[in-house]
Short mmCIF file of C-alpha atoms and ligand atoms in Angstrom, two decimals:
data_model
loop_
_atom_site.label_atom_id
_atom_site.label_comp_id
_atom_site.label_asym_id
_atom_site.label_seq_id
_atom_site.Cartn_x
_atom_site.Cartn_y
_atom_site.Cartn_z
CA MET A 1 3.31 -14.93 -19.71
CA GLY A 2 2.69 -13.50 -16.22
CA ARG A 3 -0.03 -10.95 -15.56
CA VAL A 4 2.53 -8.22 -14.75
CA GLU A 5 5.40 -9.57 -16.86
CA GLY A 6 8.14 -7.02 -17.57
CA LYS A 7 6.85 -4.47 -15.07
CA VAL A 8 8.96 -2.95 -12.31
CA ALA A 9 7.02 -2.60 -9.03
CA LEU A 10 7.95 -0.81 -5.82
CA VAL A 11 6.22 -1.91 -2.61
CA THR A 12 6.61 0.04 0.65
CA GLY A 13 6.44 -1.77 3.99
CA GLY A 14 7.18 -4.90 1.97
CA GLY A 15 8.89 -6.76 4.80
CA SER A 16 5.72 -7.89 6.58
CA GLY A 17 2.02 -8.70 6.32
CA LEU A 18 0.15 -7.32 3.32
CA GLY A 19 3.26 -5.78 1.73
CA ALA A 20 5.12 -9.10 1.75
CA ALA A 21 2.10 -10.86 0.22
CA ASP A 22 1.87 -8.15 -2.48
CA CYS A 23 5.57 -8.63 -3.31
CA GLU A 24 5.09 -12.38 -3.62
CA ALA A 25 2.06 -12.07 -5.91
CA LEU A 26 3.72 -9.48 -8.16
CA ALA A 27 6.94 -11.50 -8.51
CA ARG A 28 5.02 -14.73 -9.16
CA GLU A 29 3.24 -13.00 -12.08
CA GLY A 30 6.47 -11.73 -13.63
CA ALA A 31 7.23 -8.32 -12.09
CA THR A 32 10.65 -7.27 -10.89
CA VAL A 33 9.88 -6.13 -7.36
CA VAL A 34 11.70 -3.48 -5.36
CA VAL A 35 10.93 -4.56 -1.80
CA THR A 36 11.32 -1.58 0.52
CA ASP A 37 10.81 -1.24 4.25
CA VAL A 38 11.98 1.00 7.06
CA LYS A 39 13.72 -2.15 8.33
CA LEU A 40 16.13 -3.58 5.74
CA GLU A 41 16.40 -7.12 7.20
CA PRO A 42 12.80 -8.25 6.55
CA ALA A 43 12.87 -6.60 3.10
CA LEU A 44 16.02 -8.59 2.27
CA ALA A 45 14.35 -11.81 3.44
CA VAL A 46 11.26 -11.17 1.26
CA ALA A 47 13.37 -10.25 -1.80
CA ASP A 48 15.41 -13.42 -1.32
CA ARG A 49 12.27 -15.55 -1.02
CA ILE A 50 10.37 -14.17 -4.04
CA GLY A 51 13.35 -14.06 -6.47
CA ASN A 52 12.70 -12.95 -10.06
CA GLY A 53 15.43 -10.28 -9.72
CA ALA A 54 13.84 -8.65 -6.65
CA LEU A 55 15.82 -5.89 -5.00
CA ALA A 56 15.59 -4.93 -1.31
CA MET A 57 16.11 -1.35 -0.17
CA ALA A 58 15.67 0.52 3.10
CA LEU A 59 13.03 3.25 2.77
CA ASP A 60 11.41 5.27 5.53
CA VAL A 61 8.39 6.58 3.64
CA SER A 62 8.18 9.73 5.78
CA ASP A 63 11.64 10.86 4.61
CA GLU A 64 11.60 12.71 1.26
CA ALA A 65 15.37 12.43 0.75
CA GLN A 66 15.09 8.63 0.94
CA TRP A 67 12.28 8.60 -1.65
CA ILE A 68 14.46 10.64 -4.02
CA ALA A 69 17.41 8.28 -3.52
CA VAL A 70 15.25 5.17 -4.10
CA MET A 71 13.77 6.61 -7.32
CA GLN A 72 17.28 7.47 -8.58
CA GLU A 73 18.43 3.91 -7.84
CA ILE A 74 15.42 2.40 -9.65
CA GLU A 75 15.99 4.63 -12.66
CA ALA A 76 19.69 3.74 -12.77
CA ARG A 77 19.06 -0.02 -12.46
CA PHE A 78 15.84 -0.56 -14.40
CA GLY A 79 15.17 2.69 -16.26
CA ARG A 80 11.48 2.49 -15.41
CA LEU A 81 8.79 2.18 -12.75
CA ASP A 82 5.40 0.73 -13.63
CA VAL A 83 3.75 0.02 -10.29
CA LEU A 84 3.86 1.73 -6.90
CA VAL A 85 2.18 0.09 -3.91
CA ASN A 86 2.06 2.62 -1.05
CA ASN A 87 1.49 0.04 1.66
CA ALA A 88 3.65 0.98 4.68
CA GLY A 89 1.70 1.69 7.84
CA VAL A 90 1.54 1.78 11.60
CA VAL A 91 -1.40 1.59 13.99
CA LEU A 92 -2.13 3.58 17.15
CA ASN A 93 -4.85 2.49 19.58
CA ALA A 94 -6.23 5.81 20.85
CA ASP A 95 -9.40 7.86 20.41
CA VAL A 96 -9.28 11.62 19.77
CA GLU A 97 -9.25 12.48 23.47
CA ASP A 98 -6.27 10.23 24.16
CA THR A 99 -4.22 11.10 21.07
CA THR A 100 -1.36 13.55 21.55
CA LEU A 101 -0.35 15.93 18.77
CA GLU A 102 2.99 14.15 18.60
CA GLN A 103 1.28 10.76 18.08
CA TYR A 104 -1.08 12.25 15.49
CA ARG A 105 1.86 13.69 13.56
CA TRP A 106 3.79 10.41 13.75
CA VAL A 107 0.90 8.36 12.29
CA ASN A 108 0.22 10.95 9.60
CA ALA A 109 3.91 11.35 8.72
CA ILE A 110 4.04 7.66 7.78
CA MET A 111 0.60 7.03 6.31
CA SER A 112 -0.40 10.39 4.84
CA ASP A 113 2.90 12.19 4.09
CA GLY A 114 4.41 8.84 3.06
CA VAL A 115 1.75 8.24 0.40
CA PHE A 116 1.97 11.84 -0.84
CA LEU A 117 5.75 11.60 -1.19
CA GLY A 118 5.59 8.22 -2.91
CA CYS A 119 3.09 9.46 -5.51
CA LYS A 120 4.94 12.74 -6.05
CA HIS A 121 8.28 11.07 -6.73
CA ALA A 122 6.97 8.06 -8.67
CA ILE A 123 4.91 10.01 -11.22
CA PRO A 124 7.88 11.57 -13.10
CA LEU A 125 9.62 8.19 -13.42
CA MET A 126 6.41 6.43 -14.52
CA ASN A 127 5.89 9.15 -17.12
CA ARG A 128 9.31 8.54 -18.67
CA ASN A 129 8.03 5.22 -20.06
CA ASP A 130 4.53 3.77 -20.42
CA GLY A 131 2.85 5.35 -17.39
CA GLY A 132 1.81 3.07 -14.57
CA SER A 133 -0.48 2.09 -11.73
CA ILE A 134 -0.39 3.56 -8.22
CA ILE A 135 -2.10 1.54 -5.50
CA ASN A 136 -2.58 3.31 -2.17
CA MET A 137 -3.34 1.16 0.86
CA SER A 138 -6.13 2.82 2.81
CA SER A 139 -8.57 1.03 5.14
CA THR A 140 -12.24 0.68 5.98
CA GLY A 141 -11.22 3.15 8.71
CA ALA A 142 -11.27 5.84 5.99
CA LEU A 143 -14.96 5.07 5.39
CA LEU A 144 -16.16 4.40 8.94
CA GLY A 145 -13.80 6.50 11.11
CA TYR A 146 -13.03 3.96 13.87
CA PRO A 147 -13.16 5.83 17.23
CA ILE A 148 -10.35 3.74 18.75
CA PHE A 149 -8.04 4.32 15.76
CA PHE A 150 -8.52 8.09 15.46
CA ALA A 151 -5.21 9.20 13.89
CA TYR A 152 -5.12 6.04 11.76
CA SER A 153 -8.61 6.71 10.37
CA ALA A 154 -7.72 10.35 9.67
CA ALA A 155 -4.58 9.38 7.76
CA LYS A 156 -6.43 6.73 5.76
CA GLY A 157 -9.14 9.28 4.90
CA ALA A 158 -6.43 11.54 3.52
CA VAL A 159 -5.12 8.65 1.42
CA ARG A 160 -8.60 8.06 -0.02
CA ALA A 161 -8.97 11.71 -1.05
CA MET A 162 -5.46 12.17 -2.41
CA THR A 163 -5.90 9.05 -4.53
CA LYS A 164 -8.87 10.60 -6.32
CA SER A 165 -7.10 13.95 -6.69
CA ILE A 166 -4.09 12.25 -8.29
CA ALA A 167 -6.24 10.08 -10.59
CA VAL A 168 -8.05 13.13 -11.97
CA MET A 169 -4.86 15.18 -12.31
CA CYS A 170 -3.20 12.39 -14.29
CA GLN A 171 -6.18 12.20 -16.66
CA GLU A 172 -6.32 15.97 -17.09
CA LYS A 173 -2.60 16.16 -17.84
CA GLY A 174 -2.79 13.21 -20.23
CA TYR A 175 -0.59 10.94 -18.11
CA LYS A 176 -1.11 7.19 -18.56
CA ILE A 177 -1.12 6.71 -14.80
CA ARG A 178 -4.00 5.21 -12.83
CA CYS A 179 -4.34 5.72 -9.09
CA ASN A 180 -6.66 3.65 -6.87
CA SER A 181 -7.10 3.09 -3.15
CA VAL A 182 -7.60 -0.27 -1.44
CA HIS A 183 -9.70 -0.44 1.75
CA PRO A 184 -9.23 -3.70 3.62
CA GLY A 185 -11.19 -4.67 6.70
CA ALA A 186 -9.39 -6.79 9.31
CA ILE A 187 -6.70 -8.95 7.72
CA GLU A 188 -4.61 -11.37 9.77
CA THR A 189 -1.19 -9.67 9.94
CA PRO A 190 1.20 -8.62 12.74
CA MET A 191 -0.48 -5.15 12.71
CA VAL A 192 -3.94 -6.49 13.53
CA GLN A 193 -2.54 -8.86 16.15
CA THR A 194 -0.76 -5.90 17.80
CA ALA A 195 -3.84 -3.68 17.61
CA GLU A 196 -6.06 -6.32 19.13
CA GLY A 197 -3.44 -7.58 21.61
CA ARG A 198 -3.77 -11.23 20.65
CA ALA A 199 -1.65 -14.07 19.34
CA PRO A 200 -1.41 -14.92 15.62
CA GLN A 201 -4.03 -17.29 14.29
CA GLU A 202 -4.32 -19.12 11.03
CA VAL A 203 -7.10 -17.92 8.73
CA ALA A 204 -9.00 -20.58 6.84
CA GLU A 205 -9.13 -20.38 3.06
CA GLY A 206 -12.57 -20.36 1.44
CA VAL A 207 -15.79 -18.45 2.18
CA LEU A 208 -15.38 -16.71 5.54
CA PRO A 209 -18.21 -16.03 8.01
CA PRO A 210 -18.83 -12.35 8.95
CA GLY A 211 -16.24 -11.01 11.35
CA THR A 212 -13.50 -13.47 10.40
CA PRO A 213 -10.29 -11.67 9.41
CA GLY A 214 -9.09 -12.09 5.85
CA HIS A 215 -5.75 -13.46 4.66
CA PRO A 216 -2.98 -11.23 3.23
CA LYS A 217 -3.35 -13.22 -0.01
CA ASP A 218 -6.93 -11.89 -0.35
CA VAL A 219 -5.59 -8.32 -0.54
CA ALA A 220 -2.59 -9.31 -2.68
CA ALA A 221 -4.96 -10.72 -5.33
CA LEU A 222 -6.65 -7.30 -5.59
CA VAL A 223 -3.34 -5.43 -5.63
CA LEU A 224 -2.10 -7.71 -8.41
CA PHE A 225 -5.25 -7.03 -10.45
CA LEU A 226 -4.89 -3.25 -9.98
CA ALA A 227 -1.21 -3.46 -10.92
CA SER A 228 -2.00 -5.37 -14.12
CA ASP A 229 -3.41 -3.97 -17.35
CA GLU A 230 -6.56 -6.06 -16.72
CA SER A 231 -7.78 -3.17 -14.54
CA ARG A 232 -7.09 -0.46 -17.15
CA PHE A 233 -10.65 0.98 -16.81
CA ILE A 234 -10.45 1.29 -13.01
CA ASN A 235 -9.17 4.69 -11.96
CA GLY A 236 -9.71 6.83 -8.84
CA ALA A 237 -11.71 3.98 -7.32
CA GLU A 238 -11.94 2.96 -3.67
CA MET A 239 -11.80 -0.81 -3.63
CA VAL A 240 -13.32 -2.16 -0.40
CA ILE A 241 -12.17 -5.65 0.57
CA ASP A 242 -13.80 -6.57 3.88
CA ASN A 243 -16.18 -9.53 3.36
CA GLY A 244 -19.13 -7.15 3.49
CA VAL A 245 -18.44 -5.66 6.94
CA THR A 246 -18.95 -2.02 5.91
CA ILE A 247 -22.33 -2.67 4.27
CA ARG A 248 -23.86 -4.57 7.20
CA PRO A 249 -26.66 -2.65 8.96
P1 NAD G 301 2.41 -4.91 9.24
O1 NAD G 301 2.67 -4.28 10.58
O2 NAD G 301 2.45 -6.38 9.13
O3 NAD G 301 3.37 -4.29 8.14
C1 NAD G 301 3.63 -2.91 8.06
C2 NAD G 301 5.00 -2.71 7.46
O4 NAD G 301 5.22 -1.30 7.33
C3 NAD G 301 6.12 -3.28 8.34
O5 NAD G 301 6.99 -4.07 7.55
C4 NAD G 301 6.82 -2.04 8.86
O6 NAD G 301 8.21 -2.22 9.09
C5 NAD G 301 6.56 -1.04 7.73
N1 NAD G 301 6.73 0.34 8.15
C6 NAD G 301 6.36 0.93 9.31
N2 NAD G 301 6.74 2.21 9.34
C7 NAD G 301 7.37 2.45 8.16
C8 NAD G 301 7.99 3.59 7.58
N3 NAD G 301 8.09 4.74 8.24
N4 NAD G 301 8.52 3.47 6.34
C9 NAD G 301 8.45 2.30 5.67
N5 NAD G 301 7.92 1.18 6.17
C10 NAD G 301 7.37 1.26 7.40
O7 NAD G 301 0.97 -4.34 8.81
P2 NAD G 301 -0.06 -4.78 7.66
O8 NAD G 301 -1.27 -5.25 8.34
O9 NAD G 301 0.60 -5.64 6.64
O10 NAD G 301 -0.42 -3.35 7.04
C11 NAD G 301 -0.01 -2.96 5.74
C12 NAD G 301 -0.90 -1.82 5.29
O11 NAD G 301 -2.25 -2.26 5.20
C13 NAD G 301 -0.92 -0.62 6.26
O12 NAD G 301 -0.96 0.59 5.53
C14 NAD G 301 -2.20 -0.83 7.02
O13 NAD G 301 -2.69 0.36 7.57
C15 NAD G 301 -3.09 -1.39 5.93
N6 NAD G 301 -4.24 -2.11 6.44
C16 NAD G 301 -4.09 -3.24 7.16
C17 NAD G 301 -5.22 -3.90 7.62
C18 NAD G 301 -5.12 -5.16 8.41
O14 NAD G 301 -6.16 -5.60 8.91
N7 NAD G 301 -3.97 -5.78 8.55
C19 NAD G 301 -6.49 -3.39 7.35
C20 NAD G 301 -6.61 -2.21 6.61
C21 NAD G 301 -5.47 -1.59 6.15
#
């Protein structure tokens, strides 16, 4: 019996990096995964690789009409949604002085509006069955406010706050839906390589020295736990996963 056996899980930005690792972990532990991404090709490749009835769909998270269509498709095919991983993201290297309003809106449309829309449209479907677990991918940027990633940090801060707002609302309305945010430090994915302008490198397994980036599997293990009923008492939490970087003096 897998840890998320019988659950239907939707992952956004599932074609790459952390999202792809989340899809793999969820499918391995028995979930039927709806792998979505703004680009269909990588989502198809991930769905093909993880199997277990995975379905690939194109979804631009900043587009409300696409969210509505994806939820209708999931309801028609599976009749339920148990897990939503709001993972899709982009990065912009610019401090506040160098960020244009257009760039700020672009980053926030994907990472702030996208998470809002995902939660808004998943909750009614989750409520039709046994409730569910919403996992919102934030960042240590939400806690530290990285100067060089200004719009990114602002969007991730919004994700942190909306997560708590949704968790409390669900409790107050008697919904069996938990909502938590995940705050990774640097994890070796195409996004970090782009942000830092360097070539991919392999990350060693095992105990990592300070400053070493983590592996997507490190975050996927936490996402899997939050998706499973093992974490039933964790709600509205901000789960930092950064090898201690944010607590170092
Ligand atoms: P990645 O670039 O490897 O993957 C991001 C995915 O999001 C891509 O598949 C991309 O196509 C998709 N995407 C982009 N715009 C989209 C849109 N409008 N709609 C749907 N999908 C879209 O990046 P990653 O490192 O795997 O990042 C995944 C998440 O984790 C992001 O939210 C990121 O901010 C967060 N995060 C990453 C790190 C890290 O160090 N890698 C640290 C903290 C938080």
